[in-house]
Amino acid sequence: MRITASDDSRTPGESFAAPQRGAHDSDPVIGVGTASGKAILFGEHAVVYGHPAIALPLRDLRVRAEAEPLPERRLLHSALYTGDLGRVPDRLASTARAVEATMSAVGADGSGVRVHVESDLPAERGVGSSAAVSAAIVQAVAAAFGHELDPTERHHLIQIAERAAHTSPSGLDARTVVSDRPVWFQDGSAHDLEVAGPLSFVIADSGVRGRTREAVAAVRALRDADPIAVERRLDRLGALAREGRAALASPKPEEIGVRMDEAHALLGELGVGDPALDRLAGIARTGGALGAKLTGGGRGGCVLVLARDPDHATELAHDLRERGAAATWTTELRGTR
Ligand code: MEV
């Protein structure tokens, strides 16, 4: 998969799991961790209730974290906040949790640490920023204290952090941000997905903050109030993921697109849509997109658009920006065979 960002031409960061030391033995040990963004193609929200989902790692939208042991203080340096970890704003609670949980897990409870985070990802836009930041931090902090985590340990720590961001994360984001292939996810387990590809996508940011925690809570409240209607929609979202899986393996782009449109409508009926997302999806469809849907928690954030080919994706991205998208990215999903 290759992503081009309309507003950011930075080269993706390198990935190092092992701690690095400078040229001299007295130079500090720096642990490094990386992760990427994600876009959910099918199954957001339904996945929380055990239905399957499909997500795509956005490999060129990267997060890189560096961690360095300190005697006492725990400090965070990032574009969103710089200062004591104990005083992070609420919206960075998962970032602080990722550091604290990893320090405990590697037996460094009594130590300090300095964590530096750089991210290509917009925060609170449904493209996996919180999970990717946590994933990069978990890897970096463990490495700084001489530990290389296995995938299960790393996933467990990312999920602890994710619970601070929203209470009942399915694990889909945590799995996808550390994957380099499309993910089929259900009931906590992730599997690689067969894609005949290529498929060209656009991601368009509405500029409206997505609110995953509230969106997940709203679906739960609606399900409590009207279980039959909500279950019917969640079942259909799960079925769309299954049908989407078959269409990806063919690939049948039109069949994927038509299901993306249906998923967008169902998510709106579940109360997680937003007029800005409907507007962007409408612009994309008028421009000949094969399908368009909100991606991630919703109530803001991004739409994922399926274009006919890479040139069409570039054209749509341009159109969407001209007509109000805060940013766009294009991505090519290559075949896995
Ligand atoms: C958020 O990216 C995806 C949701 O399905 C929540 C989750 O899977 O935990 C809305």
Coordinates of C-alpha atoms and ligand atoms in Angstrom, one line a residue:
M1 CA 0.0 0.0 0.0
R2 CA 1.3 3.4 -0.9
I3 CA -0.1 6.6 0.6
T4 CA 0.4 10.1 -0.7
A5 CA -0.6 12.9 1.6
S6 CA -1.9 16.0 0.0
D7 CA -0.6 18.2 2.7
D8 CA 2.4 16.3 4.1
S9 CA 5.3 15.0 2.1
R10 CA 7.4 13.6 5.0
T11 CA 9.1 10.3 4.5
P12 CA 7.8 7.6 6.8
G13 CA 9.9 6.9 9.9
E14 CA 12.2 3.9 10.1
S15 CA 11.2 1.1 12.4
F16 CA 13.6 -0.1 15.1
A17 CA 12.5 -2.3 17.9
A18 CA 15.8 -2.6 19.7
P19 CA 17.2 0.1 21.9
Q20 CA 19.9 2.2 20.4
R21 CA 22.9 3.7 22.0
G22 CA 25.0 6.6 20.7
A23 CA 28.6 6.4 19.7
H24 CA 29.8 6.3 23.4
D25 CA 28.9 4.0 26.2
S26 CA 27.9 7.0 28.3
D27 CA 25.3 8.1 25.6
P28 CA 21.7 7.4 26.7
V29 CA 19.8 4.4 25.6
I30 CA 16.9 5.4 23.3
G31 CA 14.1 2.9 22.7
V32 CA 12.3 3.5 19.4
G33 CA 8.8 2.3 18.4
T34 CA 6.7 2.9 15.3
A35 CA 3.1 2.2 14.2
S36 CA 0.8 3.3 11.4
G37 CA -2.7 4.7 10.9
K38 CA -5.7 2.6 9.9
A39 CA -8.9 2.9 8.0
I40 CA -11.9 0.6 8.6
L41 CA -13.4 -0.6 5.4
F42 CA -16.3 -2.6 7.0
G43 CA -17.6 -3.4 10.4
E44 CA -16.9 -0.5 12.8
H45 CA -19.2 -0.5 15.8
A46 CA -20.6 -3.9 14.8
V47 CA -17.2 -5.3 15.7
V48 CA -17.8 -4.3 19.3
Y49 CA -20.6 -6.8 19.4
G50 CA -18.7 -9.7 18.0
H51 CA -19.3 -9.1 14.2
P52 CA -16.4 -9.3 11.8
A53 CA -14.6 -6.2 10.5
I54 CA -12.0 -5.4 7.8
A55 CA -9.4 -2.7 8.3
L56 CA -6.5 -1.4 6.2
P57 CA -3.2 -0.2 7.7
L58 CA -2.2 3.2 6.4
R59 CA 1.5 2.3 6.2
D60 CA 2.7 5.7 5.2
L61 CA 0.9 7.7 7.9
R62 CA 3.3 6.9 10.7
V63 CA 3.8 7.5 14.3
R64 CA 7.3 7.3 15.8
A65 CA 8.1 7.3 19.5
E66 CA 11.4 7.5 21.3
A67 CA 11.9 6.8 25.0
E68 CA 14.9 7.5 27.2
P69 CA 15.2 6.4 30.8
L70 CA 15.5 9.2 33.4
P71 CA 16.1 8.9 37.1
E72 CA 12.8 10.3 38.2
R73 CA 10.6 12.5 36.1
R74 CA 8.2 11.2 33.5
L75 CA 8.0 13.6 30.6
L76 CA 6.1 13.7 27.3
H77 CA 7.1 15.8 24.3
S78 CA 4.5 15.8 21.5
A79 CA 2.8 18.3 19.2
L80 CA -0.3 18.2 21.4
Y81 CA 1.4 18.5 24.8
T82 CA 4.8 18.9 26.4
G83 CA 5.3 18.5 30.1
D84 CA 4.8 16.1 33.0
L85 CA 3.1 12.9 32.1
G86 CA 0.9 13.2 35.2
R87 CA -0.6 16.4 33.9
V88 CA -1.6 15.4 30.4
P89 CA -5.0 16.8 29.2
D90 CA -7.9 14.3 29.3
R91 CA -7.7 13.7 25.5
L92 CA -4.2 12.3 26.0
A93 CA -5.1 9.9 28.8
S94 CA -4.4 6.9 26.7
T95 CA -0.9 8.2 25.9
A96 CA -0.1 8.5 29.6
R97 CA -1.6 5.1 30.2
A98 CA 0.6 3.5 27.5
V99 CA 3.7 4.8 29.2
E100 CA 2.6 3.9 32.8
A101 CA 1.4 0.4 31.9
T102 CA 4.6 -0.4 29.9
M103 CA 6.8 0.9 32.7
S104 CA 5.0 -1.4 35.1
A105 CA 5.1 -4.4 32.7
V106 CA 8.9 -4.1 32.3
G107 CA 9.5 -3.7 36.1
A108 CA 10.4 0.0 35.8
D109 CA 7.8 1.3 38.2
G110 CA 10.3 3.3 40.2
S111 CA 12.0 5.0 37.2
G112 CA 11.4 8.1 35.2
V113 CA 11.3 8.4 31.4
R114 CA 11.3 10.9 28.6
V115 CA 9.0 10.1 25.7
H116 CA 9.0 11.9 22.4
V117 CA 6.2 11.3 19.9
E118 CA 6.1 12.4 16.3
S119 CA 3.0 11.6 14.3
D120 CA 1.7 12.1 10.7
L121 CA -1.8 11.2 11.8
P122 CA -4.5 13.7 12.6
A123 CA -5.8 13.1 16.1
E124 CA -9.5 12.2 16.7
R125 CA -10.3 11.6 13.0
G126 CA -11.0 7.9 13.1
V127 CA -7.7 6.9 11.5
G128 CA -6.2 5.2 14.5
S129 CA -4.1 8.0 16.1
S130 CA -4.7 6.9 19.7
A131 CA -3.9 3.2 19.0
A132 CA -0.9 4.1 16.8
V133 CA 0.6 6.5 19.4
S134 CA 0.1 3.9 22.1
A135 CA 1.6 1.1 20.0
A136 CA 4.7 3.2 19.2
I137 CA 5.1 4.2 22.8
V138 CA 4.7 0.7 24.2
Q139 CA 7.4 -0.6 21.9
A140 CA 9.7 2.4 22.6
V141 CA 9.4 2.4 26.4
A142 CA 9.9 -1.4 26.6
A143 CA 13.0 -1.1 24.4
A144 CA 14.4 1.8 26.5
F145 CA 14.3 -0.6 29.5
G146 CA 15.9 -3.4 27.5
H147 CA 12.7 -5.4 26.7
E148 CA 11.5 -6.6 23.3
L149 CA 7.8 -7.4 23.7
D150 CA 6.2 -10.3 21.8
P151 CA 3.1 -9.4 19.8
T152 CA 0.7 -10.7 22.5
E153 CA 2.4 -8.6 25.2
R154 CA 2.4 -5.6 23.0
H155 CA -1.2 -6.0 22.1
H156 CA -2.2 -6.4 25.7
L157 CA -0.5 -3.1 26.7
I158 CA -2.0 -1.2 23.7
Q159 CA -5.4 -2.4 24.8
I160 CA -4.8 -1.2 28.3
A161 CA -4.1 2.3 26.9
E162 CA -7.0 2.1 24.5
R163 CA -9.4 1.5 27.4
A164 CA -8.4 4.9 28.7
A165 CA -9.4 6.4 25.3
H166 CA -12.7 4.5 25.0
T167 CA -14.0 2.0 27.5
S168 CA -14.6 -1.1 25.5
P169 CA -12.2 -1.2 22.5
S170 CA -12.7 -4.2 20.3
G171 CA -9.0 -4.5 19.6
L172 CA -9.4 -3.9 15.9
D173 CA -7.5 -0.6 16.0
A174 CA -4.7 -2.1 18.2
R175 CA -4.3 -5.0 15.7
T176 CA -4.3 -2.9 12.6
V177 CA -1.9 -0.2 13.5
V178 CA 0.9 -2.8 14.0
S179 CA 0.0 -4.8 10.8
D180 CA 1.4 -4.3 7.3
R181 CA -1.5 -6.1 5.6
P182 CA -5.2 -5.7 5.5
V183 CA -6.8 -7.3 8.6
W184 CA -9.8 -9.5 9.1
F185 CA -10.9 -9.2 12.7
Q186 CA -13.4 -10.9 14.9
D187 CA -13.8 -11.6 18.6
G188 CA -10.3 -10.4 19.4
S189 CA -8.5 -12.3 16.7
A190 CA -6.9 -10.8 13.6
H191 CA -6.0 -12.7 10.4
D192 CA -4.4 -11.6 7.1
L193 CA -6.9 -11.0 4.4
E194 CA -6.6 -12.0 0.7
V195 CA -6.8 -9.0 -1.6
A196 CA -6.7 -9.5 -5.4
G197 CA -6.1 -5.7 -5.8
P198 CA -5.2 -3.1 -6.8
L199 CA -7.8 -0.8 -5.3
S200 CA -7.5 3.0 -5.1
F201 CA -8.8 4.8 -2.0
V202 CA -9.1 8.4 -0.9
I203 CA -9.4 9.3 2.8
A204 CA -10.9 12.8 3.3
D205 CA -10.9 14.5 6.7
S206 CA -14.1 16.5 7.5
G207 CA -12.1 18.6 10.0
V208 CA -14.7 17.7 12.6
R209 CA -13.3 15.9 15.7
G210 CA -14.5 12.3 15.8
R211 CA -15.7 11.2 19.2
T212 CA -15.3 7.4 19.4
R213 CA -16.1 7.1 23.1
E214 CA -19.4 9.0 22.7
A215 CA -20.2 7.2 19.5
V216 CA -19.7 3.8 21.0
A217 CA -21.8 4.8 24.0
A218 CA -24.5 6.2 21.7
V219 CA -24.8 2.9 19.8
R220 CA -25.0 1.0 23.1
A221 CA -27.7 3.3 24.4
L222 CA -29.7 2.9 21.2
R223 CA -29.3 -0.9 21.4
D224 CA -30.6 -0.9 24.9
A225 CA -33.6 1.3 23.9
D226 CA -34.4 -0.6 20.7
P227 CA -32.6 -3.9 20.6
I228 CA -34.4 -5.5 17.6
A229 CA -33.8 -2.6 15.2
V230 CA -30.2 -2.1 16.3
E231 CA -29.3 -5.8 16.2
R232 CA -30.7 -6.0 12.7
R233 CA -28.4 -3.2 11.6
L234 CA -25.4 -4.6 13.4
D235 CA -26.1 -8.0 11.8
R236 CA -26.2 -6.4 8.4
L237 CA -22.9 -4.5 9.0
G238 CA -21.3 -7.9 9.9
A239 CA -22.8 -9.4 6.7
L240 CA -21.4 -6.5 4.7
A241 CA -17.9 -7.3 6.1
R242 CA -18.3 -11.0 5.0
E243 CA -19.5 -10.0 1.5
G244 CA -16.8 -7.4 1.3
R245 CA -14.2 -10.1 2.1
A246 CA -15.4 -12.1 -0.9
A247 CA -15.5 -9.1 -3.1
L248 CA -11.9 -8.1 -2.1
A249 CA -10.6 -11.5 -3.0
S250 CA -12.0 -11.3 -6.5
P251 CA -11.6 -8.2 -6.6
K252 CA -14.9 -6.7 -7.6
P253 CA -14.5 -3.0 -6.9
E254 CA -18.2 -2.2 -7.8
E255 CA -19.4 -4.7 -5.3
I256 CA -17.1 -3.3 -2.6
G257 CA -18.3 0.2 -3.4
V258 CA -22.0 -0.5 -3.2
R259 CA -21.5 -2.1 0.2
M260 CA -19.5 0.9 1.5
D261 CA -22.5 3.1 0.6
E262 CA -24.8 0.8 2.4
A263 CA -22.5 0.6 5.5
H264 CA -22.4 4.5 5.5
A265 CA -26.3 4.6 5.6
L266 CA -26.5 2.0 8.3
L267 CA -23.9 3.8 10.5
G268 CA -26.0 7.0 10.1
E269 CA -29.1 5.1 11.3
L270 CA -27.1 4.0 14.3
G271 CA -26.5 7.6 15.2
V272 CA -22.8 7.9 14.4
G273 CA -23.1 9.9 11.2
D274 CA -22.4 13.6 10.8
P275 CA -23.6 16.1 8.1
A276 CA -20.0 16.9 7.2
L277 CA -19.4 13.2 6.5
D278 CA -22.6 12.9 4.4
R279 CA -21.5 15.9 2.5
L280 CA -18.1 14.6 1.7
A281 CA -19.5 11.1 0.8
G282 CA -22.0 12.9 -1.5
I283 CA -19.3 14.9 -3.3
A284 CA -17.2 11.7 -3.8
R285 CA -20.2 9.8 -5.3
T286 CA -21.1 12.7 -7.6
G287 CA -17.5 12.6 -8.8
G288 CA -17.9 9.0 -9.8
A289 CA -16.6 7.2 -6.7
L290 CA -17.6 3.5 -6.5
G291 CA -18.5 3.9 -2.9
A292 CA -17.9 6.2 0.2
K293 CA -18.5 5.7 3.9
L294 CA -17.5 7.1 7.2
T295 CA -14.5 5.3 8.7
G296 CA -13.8 4.6 12.4
G297 CA -16.0 5.8 15.3
G298 CA -17.8 8.5 13.3
R299 CA -19.6 11.6 14.6
G300 CA -16.9 13.5 12.7
G301 CA -13.5 12.3 11.4
C302 CA -13.0 11.0 7.9
V303 CA -14.7 9.3 5.0
L304 CA -13.1 6.5 3.0
V305 CA -13.8 6.6 -0.7
L306 CA -13.2 3.9 -3.3
A307 CA -12.0 5.4 -6.6
R308 CA -11.9 3.7 -10.0
D309 CA -8.0 3.9 -10.3
P310 CA -5.1 6.0 -9.0
D311 CA -5.8 9.0 -11.4
H312 CA -9.4 9.0 -10.4
A313 CA -8.3 8.9 -6.7
T314 CA -6.1 12.0 -7.2
E315 CA -9.0 13.8 -9.0
L316 CA -11.5 13.0 -6.2
A317 CA -9.0 14.1 -3.6
H318 CA -8.5 17.4 -5.3
D319 CA -12.3 17.9 -5.7
L320 CA -12.9 17.0 -2.0
R321 CA -10.3 19.5 -0.8
E322 CA -11.7 22.2 -3.2
R323 CA -15.1 21.6 -1.6
G324 CA -14.2 21.7 2.0
A325 CA -12.2 18.6 3.1
A326 CA -9.6 19.7 5.7
A327 CA -7.1 17.2 4.2
T328 CA -7.0 14.2 1.9
W329 CA -4.8 11.2 1.4
T330 CA -4.8 8.7 -1.4
T331 CA -3.8 5.1 -0.9
E332 CA -3.3 2.2 -3.2
L333 CA -4.2 -1.3 -1.8
R334 CA -2.1 -3.8 -3.7
G335 CA -3.0 -7.4 -4.2
T336 CA -1.6 -9.8 -1.6
R337 CA -1.0 -12.8 -3.9
Ligands
MEV1 C1 -13.0 2.7 16.2 O1 -12.0 2.9 15.4 C2 -13.8 1.4 15.9 C3 -15.0 1.1 16.7 O2 -15.6 -0.1 16.1 C4 -14.7 0.9 18.1 C5 -13.9 -0.4 18.4 O3 -13.8 -1.3 17.5 O4 -13.5 -0.6 19.5 C6 -16.0 2.2 16.6

